[in-house]
Amino acid sequence: MRKGFDAQLEQLKNEMIVMGSLIETSIAMAIKALIEQNKEQAQKTIAFDEQINQKEKDIEALCLKLILQQQPVAKDLRTVSAALKMITDMERIGDQAADISEIALLLADSPYIKKLEHISLMAEETAKMVTNAVDAYVQRNLVKARNVIDADDIVDSYFDAVKDDLIGMISKDVRNGSQAMDLLMIAKYFERIGDHAVNIAEWVEFSITGVHRQSL
Amino acid sequence: MDKMMVKNLDLYYGDFQALDDVNLAIPENQITAFIGPSGCGKSTMIKTLNRMNDLIEGCKIEGEVLLDGKSIQELDVNTLRKRVGMVFQKPNPFPMSVYDNIAYGPRTHGVRSKAKLDDIVEKSLMDAAIWDELKDRLKKSALGLSGGQQQRICIARALAIQPEVLLMDEPTSALDPISTAKIEELVSTLKKEYTIVIVTHNMQQAVRISDQTAFFLHGQIVEHGTTAQFFSIPQDKRTEDYITGRFG
């Protein structure tokens, strides 16, 4: 029964996986550009955002088509409506990876005042959060979704560590201030990416349970 | 508050059990929708609420149906049907004028005054959202009207005897989308004054207009709850399969 509908839902899940992997790639590209002080890579990352924006539009169109043609209810409606909400946060993550690359361009010409240890860890952790959130959506895995929500604390603690380091660098030498501000911005972008990943996971949770925790 | 209550109801047509231990509360001034596949017992259930099954030979009923806490078996059947009116799937106006269709019930119940009947006809047609369309054609035959208008005449006819509960058995299944929309809007308005029970095959209609939904399957109620909850987070796998169209 409803083979066509099930095929469309399957297509939606596949598209979500594709968008998730685009985001993972954009985060990886952004951190590579930053760490390697590679301007070309930074430019590529900024341009890459267009692919994510396009994917958001494609998925949005697919969801609207599904609602129009199939009038989904219950689990099906939650699957479609959660996707519509998730892609907004996913698209914002793409923007932030591009924003990070914009700053990477500015930072490419002078040596770093410190090793970007925690920022790298933030990139790694947030990319993992996004991937796991999308996996949780596709697999309808509540535990995985909730693990993503919990992982935000790790990202937040890295952010605090970065902030403390940078304050230390400025105290040591005020000439570090300018670069420290830029690095703090970058850390903040990663921290925001973590928040978006949490939003995504909360919608995954909703798609499984029918209850959004923010509505409780 | 519950206007009607169904308690441990079993219904048999001869050897066939059409309803099996049905328990259901029908809240006052709300719209309760019955959904389910053909032959699941939903029409049998709605007919039981005003004893329309009494006429069917071999029909045996166990358990009870209460109206305001009192068993409907203890009520005179005419009184019951005055209090619990019904509108059917196919519009069935009487072969007489619009006016006489509406006045038929009140006349049967002894209203003779022309002025009173005029008032009832006007109010009923207004309540059924068809007064403006027909106020100049009250003496014309109701059979000459469109399907949607005929169905609203039938609703007006049911309202004319001022029932407390209105039963509607697939009232829009024979109508076009515009007439359907008018009836749906009308039903949503009527719940302020009446308690409404509606059988529908159109699940989107149940979502649009009802407050409560009960899902029938093989003569049993599988699940019953608020419509919002029912169509968002159904508790039973069979309900989920049915409403998402993956039944069977």
Coordinates of C-alpha atoms in Angstrom, one line a residue:
Chain A
M1 CA 0.0 0.0 0.0
R2 CA 1.1 3.6 -0.8
K3 CA 4.2 2.5 -2.6
G4 CA 4.6 5.8 -4.3
F5 CA 4.3 7.7 -1.0
D6 CA 6.8 5.3 0.6
A7 CA 9.2 5.9 -2.3
Q8 CA 8.9 9.7 -1.8
L9 CA 9.6 9.3 1.9
E10 CA 12.6 7.2 1.1
Q11 CA 13.8 9.9 -1.3
L12 CA 13.4 12.5 1.4
K13 CA 15.5 10.5 3.8
N14 CA 18.2 10.1 1.1
E15 CA 18.2 13.8 0.4
M16 CA 18.6 14.5 4.1
I17 CA 21.6 12.2 4.2
V18 CA 23.1 14.1 1.2
M19 CA 22.5 17.5 2.9
G20 CA 24.0 16.1 6.1
S21 CA 27.1 15.0 4.3
L22 CA 27.4 18.4 2.5
I23 CA 27.4 20.1 5.8
E24 CA 30.0 17.7 7.2
T25 CA 32.1 18.5 4.2
S26 CA 31.7 22.2 4.6
I27 CA 32.8 22.1 8.3
A28 CA 35.8 19.9 7.3
M29 CA 36.7 22.4 4.5
A30 CA 36.4 25.4 6.8
I31 CA 38.6 24.0 9.5
K32 CA 41.2 22.8 6.9
A33 CA 41.3 26.3 5.4
L34 CA 41.7 27.8 8.9
I35 CA 44.4 25.5 10.1
E36 CA 46.4 25.4 6.9
Q37 CA 45.9 29.2 6.4
N38 CA 44.9 28.2 2.9
K39 CA 43.1 31.1 1.1
E40 CA 42.1 29.0 -1.9
Q41 CA 40.5 26.4 0.4
A42 CA 38.7 29.2 2.2
Q43 CA 37.3 30.6 -1.1
K44 CA 36.2 27.1 -2.0
T45 CA 34.4 26.7 1.3
I46 CA 32.6 30.0 0.8
A47 CA 31.5 29.0 -2.7
F48 CA 30.5 25.5 -1.4
D49 CA 27.7 27.1 0.6
E50 CA 25.7 27.5 -2.5
Q51 CA 25.4 23.7 -2.9
I52 CA 23.9 23.5 0.6
N53 CA 21.5 26.4 -0.1
Q54 CA 20.3 24.6 -3.2
K55 CA 19.9 21.3 -1.4
E56 CA 17.7 23.1 1.2
K57 CA 15.5 24.4 -1.6
D58 CA 15.3 21.0 -3.2
I59 CA 14.3 19.3 0.1
E60 CA 11.8 22.1 0.9
A61 CA 10.2 21.6 -2.5
L62 CA 10.0 17.8 -2.0
C63 CA 8.4 18.2 1.5
L64 CA 5.8 20.6 0.1
K65 CA 5.0 18.3 -2.8
L66 CA 4.7 15.4 -0.3
I67 CA 2.2 17.4 1.9
L68 CA 0.2 18.5 -1.2
Q69 CA 0.0 15.1 -2.8
Q70 CA -0.1 12.8 0.1
Q71 CA -1.6 14.8 3.0
P72 CA 0.4 12.9 5.5
V73 CA -0.7 12.3 9.1
A74 CA 0.8 10.9 12.3
K75 CA 4.4 9.5 11.8
D76 CA 4.5 10.5 8.1
L77 CA 3.5 14.1 8.9
R78 CA 6.2 14.3 11.6
T79 CA 8.8 12.9 9.3
V80 CA 8.0 15.6 6.7
S81 CA 7.5 18.5 9.1
A82 CA 10.7 17.6 11.1
A83 CA 12.6 17.6 7.8
L84 CA 11.3 21.1 6.9
K85 CA 12.5 22.4 10.3
M86 CA 15.8 20.5 10.3
I87 CA 16.9 21.9 6.9
T88 CA 16.7 25.5 8.2
D89 CA 19.2 24.8 10.9
M90 CA 21.3 22.7 8.5
E91 CA 21.4 25.6 6.0
R92 CA 22.5 28.0 8.8
I93 CA 25.4 25.7 9.6
G94 CA 26.5 26.0 6.0
D95 CA 26.4 29.8 6.4
Q96 CA 28.5 29.6 9.5
A97 CA 31.1 27.4 7.8
A98 CA 31.3 30.1 5.1
D99 CA 31.5 32.8 7.8
I100 CA 34.4 30.9 9.4
S101 CA 36.1 30.8 6.0
E102 CA 35.7 34.5 5.6
I103 CA 37.6 35.1 8.8
A104 CA 40.1 32.4 7.7
L105 CA 40.9 34.6 4.7
L106 CA 41.7 37.5 7.0
L107 CA 43.9 35.4 9.2
A108 CA 45.8 33.6 6.4
D109 CA 48.7 36.1 6.2
S110 CA 50.1 36.1 9.7
P111 CA 51.2 33.3 12.0
Y112 CA 48.8 32.2 14.7
I113 CA 49.4 33.3 18.2
K114 CA 48.5 29.8 19.5
K115 CA 47.9 26.4 18.2
L116 CA 44.2 25.9 17.2
E117 CA 43.8 22.8 19.3
H118 CA 40.4 23.3 20.8
I119 CA 38.9 24.9 17.7
S120 CA 39.9 21.8 15.7
L121 CA 38.2 19.7 18.4
M122 CA 35.1 21.9 18.1
A123 CA 35.0 21.4 14.4
E124 CA 35.3 17.6 14.8
E125 CA 32.7 17.4 17.5
T126 CA 30.1 19.6 15.7
A127 CA 30.5 17.7 12.4
K128 CA 29.9 14.5 14.3
M129 CA 26.8 16.0 15.9
V130 CA 25.3 16.9 12.6
T131 CA 26.0 13.5 11.0
N132 CA 24.6 11.7 14.1
A133 CA 21.5 13.8 14.1
V134 CA 20.8 13.0 10.5
D135 CA 21.5 9.4 11.0
A136 CA 19.2 9.4 14.0
Y137 CA 16.5 10.9 11.8
V138 CA 16.9 8.3 9.1
Q139 CA 17.1 5.4 11.5
R140 CA 14.5 6.8 13.8
N141 CA 17.0 6.3 16.6
L142 CA 15.9 8.2 19.7
V143 CA 19.1 7.4 21.7
K144 CA 21.3 8.7 19.0
A145 CA 19.3 11.9 18.8
R146 CA 19.5 12.4 22.5
N147 CA 23.3 11.8 22.5
V148 CA 23.6 14.7 20.0
I149 CA 21.7 17.0 22.4
D150 CA 24.0 15.9 25.3
A151 CA 27.1 16.4 23.1
D152 CA 26.4 20.2 23.1
D153 CA 28.0 20.4 26.6
I154 CA 31.3 19.1 25.1
V155 CA 31.3 21.8 22.5
D156 CA 30.4 24.5 25.1
S157 CA 33.3 23.4 27.3
Y158 CA 35.7 23.6 24.3
F159 CA 34.4 27.1 23.7
D160 CA 35.1 28.1 27.3
A161 CA 38.6 26.6 27.0
V162 CA 39.2 28.6 23.8
K163 CA 38.0 31.8 25.5
D164 CA 40.2 31.3 28.5
D165 CA 43.2 30.6 26.3
L166 CA 42.6 33.8 24.3
I167 CA 42.1 35.9 27.4
G168 CA 45.5 34.5 28.5
M169 CA 47.1 35.5 25.2
I170 CA 45.7 39.0 25.4
S171 CA 46.9 39.4 28.9
K172 CA 50.4 38.3 27.8
D173 CA 50.6 40.8 25.0
V174 CA 47.8 43.2 23.9
R175 CA 49.1 43.0 20.3
N176 CA 47.5 39.5 20.3
G177 CA 44.1 41.2 20.7
S178 CA 43.1 41.6 17.1
Q179 CA 43.8 37.9 16.2
A180 CA 42.3 36.7 19.5
M181 CA 39.1 38.5 18.6
D182 CA 38.9 36.8 15.2
L183 CA 39.6 33.4 16.8
L184 CA 37.0 34.0 19.4
M185 CA 34.5 34.8 16.6
I186 CA 35.4 31.5 15.0
A187 CA 35.0 29.6 18.2
K188 CA 31.6 31.3 18.7
Y189 CA 30.6 30.2 15.2
F190 CA 31.4 26.6 16.0
E191 CA 29.6 26.9 19.3
R192 CA 26.5 28.1 17.3
I193 CA 26.9 25.2 14.9
G194 CA 26.7 22.9 18.0
D195 CA 23.4 24.7 18.9
H196 CA 22.0 24.2 15.4
A197 CA 22.9 20.5 15.6
V198 CA 21.0 20.4 18.9
N199 CA 18.0 22.0 17.2
I200 CA 18.2 19.4 14.5
A201 CA 18.3 16.6 17.0
E202 CA 15.3 18.0 18.9
W203 CA 13.3 17.8 15.7
V204 CA 14.5 14.3 15.2
E205 CA 13.3 13.5 18.7
F206 CA 9.9 15.1 17.8
S207 CA 9.7 13.1 14.6
I208 CA 10.0 9.9 16.7
T209 CA 8.0 10.8 19.8
G210 CA 5.6 13.4 18.5
V211 CA 6.6 15.7 21.3
H212 CA 9.1 18.6 21.0
R213 CA 10.9 19.2 24.2
Q214 CA 10.7 23.0 23.8
S215 CA 6.9 22.7 23.8
L216 CA 6.9 20.9 27.2
Chain B
M1 CA -19.5 16.9 30.3
D2 CA -20.6 13.7 28.5
K3 CA -23.8 14.1 26.6
M4 CA -24.0 10.4 25.7
M5 CA -22.3 7.3 27.0
V6 CA -22.0 3.9 25.4
K7 CA -21.3 1.1 27.9
N8 CA -20.2 -2.4 27.1
L9 CA -22.3 -2.5 24.0
D10 CA -22.6 -5.6 21.9
L11 CA -24.7 -5.7 18.8
Y12 CA -25.7 -8.7 16.7
Y13 CA -27.3 -9.0 13.4
G14 CA -28.5 -12.6 13.7
D15 CA -25.4 -14.6 14.3
F16 CA -23.1 -11.8 13.2
Q17 CA -21.6 -9.6 15.9
A18 CA -21.4 -6.1 14.4
L19 CA -20.3 -4.3 17.6
D20 CA -18.1 -5.9 20.3
D21 CA -17.9 -4.4 23.8
V22 CA -17.9 -0.7 22.7
N23 CA -17.3 1.8 25.4
L24 CA -17.4 5.5 24.4
A25 CA -18.1 8.9 25.9
I26 CA -19.6 11.6 23.6
P27 CA -18.8 15.0 25.1
E28 CA -21.4 17.7 25.0
N29 CA -21.0 20.5 22.4
Q30 CA -18.2 18.7 20.7
I31 CA -17.9 16.9 17.4
T32 CA -17.0 13.3 17.7
A33 CA -15.9 11.6 14.4
F34 CA -16.2 7.8 13.8
I35 CA -13.7 6.5 11.3
G36 CA -12.8 3.1 10.1
P37 CA -12.9 0.8 7.0
S38 CA -16.2 -0.3 5.4
G39 CA -18.0 -2.8 7.5
C40 CA -16.2 -1.9 10.8
G41 CA -19.3 -1.0 12.6
K42 CA -19.2 2.8 12.7
S43 CA -22.6 3.3 10.9
T44 CA -24.1 0.6 13.1
M45 CA -22.8 2.5 16.1
I46 CA -24.2 5.8 15.1
K47 CA -27.6 4.3 14.3
T48 CA -27.6 2.7 17.7
L49 CA -27.4 6.1 19.3
N50 CA -31.0 6.9 18.3
R51 CA -32.3 3.3 18.1
M52 CA -32.5 3.2 14.3
N53 CA -31.4 -0.4 14.5
D54 CA -34.7 -1.2 16.4
L55 CA -36.3 -1.6 13.0
I56 CA -33.9 -4.2 11.7
E57 CA -35.0 -7.8 12.1
G58 CA -32.7 -10.1 14.1
C59 CA -30.8 -7.2 15.6
K60 CA -30.0 -7.8 19.2
I61 CA -28.3 -5.3 21.5
E62 CA -26.6 -5.8 24.9
G63 CA -25.1 -3.2 27.1
E64 CA -26.4 0.3 27.3
V65 CA -26.5 3.7 25.7
L66 CA -27.1 6.7 28.0
L67 CA -28.4 10.1 27.1
D68 CA -27.8 12.6 29.9
G69 CA -27.2 9.6 32.2
K70 CA -30.5 7.9 31.3
S71 CA -30.8 4.7 29.2
I72 CA -32.2 5.4 25.8
Q73 CA -34.1 2.1 26.0
E74 CA -36.2 3.7 28.7
L75 CA -37.1 6.7 26.6
D76 CA -40.0 6.7 24.2
V77 CA -38.5 6.2 20.8
N78 CA -40.1 9.4 19.3
T79 CA -38.8 11.4 22.2
L80 CA -35.4 9.9 21.8
R81 CA -35.3 10.8 18.0
K82 CA -36.6 14.3 18.8
R83 CA -33.6 14.7 21.1
V84 CA -31.2 12.8 18.9
G85 CA -31.6 13.8 15.3
M86 CA -30.0 12.3 12.2
V87 CA -28.8 13.3 8.8
F88 CA -27.9 10.6 6.3
Q89 CA -25.3 10.1 3.6
K90 CA -27.6 10.8 0.7
P91 CA -29.7 13.9 0.9
N92 CA -33.3 12.7 1.3
P93 CA -35.6 15.7 1.3
F94 CA -39.3 14.9 1.3
P95 CA -41.1 15.4 -2.1
M96 CA -42.6 18.6 -0.9
S97 CA -41.8 22.3 -0.6
V98 CA -38.7 23.6 1.2
Y99 CA -41.0 25.1 3.8
D100 CA -43.0 21.9 4.3
N101 CA -39.8 19.9 4.6
I102 CA -38.7 22.0 7.6
A103 CA -42.1 22.3 9.1
Y104 CA -42.8 18.6 8.9
G105 CA -41.1 17.6 12.2
P106 CA -42.6 20.4 14.3
R107 CA -46.1 19.7 12.8
T108 CA -45.7 16.1 13.7
H109 CA -44.9 17.2 17.2
G110 CA -48.0 19.3 17.4
V111 CA -47.0 22.8 16.4
R112 CA -49.9 24.3 14.5
S113 CA -49.4 28.1 14.7
K114 CA -48.4 29.5 11.3
A115 CA -46.4 32.2 13.0
K116 CA -44.5 29.7 15.1
L117 CA -43.9 27.5 12.1
D118 CA -42.6 30.5 10.1
D119 CA -40.2 31.3 12.9
I120 CA -39.0 27.7 13.2
V121 CA -38.5 27.4 9.4
E122 CA -36.5 30.7 9.2
K123 CA -34.3 29.8 12.2
S124 CA -33.7 26.3 11.0
L125 CA -32.7 27.5 7.5
M126 CA -30.5 30.1 9.0
D127 CA -28.8 27.7 11.3
A128 CA -28.3 25.4 8.4
A129 CA -26.7 28.3 6.5
I130 CA -29.1 28.2 3.6
W131 CA -31.7 30.9 4.4
D132 CA -30.2 33.5 2.2
E133 CA -30.2 31.1 -0.8
L134 CA -33.7 29.9 -0.3
K135 CA -35.7 32.6 1.5
D136 CA -37.5 33.5 -1.8
R137 CA -38.1 29.9 -2.8
L138 CA -39.7 28.5 0.3
K139 CA -42.7 27.2 -1.7
K140 CA -40.6 25.5 -4.4
S141 CA -40.1 21.8 -4.3
A142 CA -37.0 20.7 -2.3
L143 CA -36.3 18.1 -5.0
G144 CA -35.3 20.8 -7.4
L145 CA -32.3 21.9 -5.4
S146 CA -28.7 21.0 -5.8
G147 CA -27.3 18.1 -3.7
G148 CA -25.5 20.4 -1.4
Q149 CA -28.6 22.5 -0.9
Q150 CA -30.7 19.4 -0.3
Q151 CA -28.3 18.2 2.3
R152 CA -28.5 21.5 4.1
I153 CA -32.3 21.2 3.9
C154 CA -32.0 17.9 5.6
I155 CA -29.8 19.4 8.3
A156 CA -32.3 22.2 8.7
R157 CA -35.1 19.7 8.9
A158 CA -33.2 17.9 11.7
L159 CA -32.6 21.2 13.5
A160 CA -36.3 22.2 13.3
I161 CA -37.3 19.9 16.1
Q162 CA -34.5 21.3 18.2
P163 CA -32.5 18.2 18.9
E164 CA -29.7 18.1 21.5
V165 CA -27.6 15.6 19.6
L166 CA -27.1 15.6 15.8
L167 CA -26.0 12.3 14.2
M168 CA -24.5 12.6 10.7
D169 CA -23.7 9.5 8.7
E170 CA -21.2 10.5 6.0
P171 CA -23.1 13.7 5.3
T172 CA -20.8 15.0 2.6
S173 CA -19.8 11.8 0.7
A174 CA -22.2 12.6 -2.1
L175 CA -21.3 16.3 -2.4
D176 CA -18.9 18.3 -4.4
P177 CA -16.0 20.1 -2.6
I178 CA -17.7 23.5 -2.3
S179 CA -20.9 22.0 -0.8
T180 CA -18.7 19.8 1.4
A181 CA -16.8 22.9 2.7
K182 CA -20.1 24.6 3.4
I183 CA -21.4 21.7 5.4
E184 CA -18.1 21.4 7.3
E185 CA -18.2 25.0 8.2
L186 CA -21.8 24.7 9.2
V187 CA -21.1 21.7 11.4
S188 CA -18.3 23.5 13.2
T189 CA -20.7 26.4 13.9
L190 CA -23.5 24.0 15.1
K191 CA -21.4 22.5 17.9
K192 CA -22.0 25.6 20.0
E193 CA -25.6 24.5 20.4
Y194 CA -25.5 20.8 19.6
T195 CA -23.5 17.7 20.3
I196 CA -22.5 16.2 17.0
V197 CA -21.5 12.7 16.0
I198 CA -20.3 12.2 12.5
V199 CA -19.3 9.2 10.5
T200 CA -16.8 10.0 7.8
H201 CA -14.6 8.1 5.3
N202 CA -12.7 11.3 4.7
M203 CA -9.9 11.5 7.3
Q204 CA -9.0 15.0 6.4
Q205 CA -12.6 15.9 7.2
A206 CA -12.3 14.3 10.6
V207 CA -9.0 16.3 11.2
R208 CA -10.7 19.5 10.0
I209 CA -13.9 19.5 12.0
S210 CA -13.9 17.0 14.9
D211 CA -12.7 17.4 18.5
Q212 CA -12.8 13.7 19.2
T213 CA -12.1 10.7 17.0
A214 CA -12.9 7.1 17.5
F215 CA -11.4 4.4 15.2
F216 CA -13.5 1.3 14.6
L217 CA -12.2 -2.0 13.4
H218 CA -14.1 -5.3 13.2
G219 CA -16.8 -3.9 15.5
Q220 CA -14.4 -2.7 18.2
I221 CA -13.1 0.7 19.1
V222 CA -9.3 0.4 18.6
E223 CA -8.5 3.9 19.7
H224 CA -10.4 6.9 20.9
G225 CA -9.1 10.3 21.8
T226 CA -8.8 14.0 21.0
T227 CA -8.5 14.4 17.2
A228 CA -5.3 16.4 17.5
Q229 CA -3.6 13.6 19.5
F230 CA -5.2 10.9 17.4
F231 CA -3.8 12.1 14.1
S232 CA -0.5 13.2 15.5
I233 CA 0.6 10.5 17.9
P234 CA -1.8 7.5 17.5
Q235 CA -1.1 5.0 20.3
D236 CA -2.1 1.8 18.5
K237 CA -0.2 0.4 15.5
R238 CA -3.5 -0.4 13.8
T239 CA -4.6 3.2 14.0
E240 CA -1.3 4.4 12.7
D241 CA -1.5 2.0 9.8
Y242 CA -5.1 3.0 9.0
I243 CA -4.7 6.7 9.1
T244 CA -1.4 6.7 7.2
G245 CA -3.0 4.6 4.5
R246 CA -0.9 1.5 5.1
F247 CA -3.7 -0.7 6.3
G248 CA -3.7 -4.4 5.5

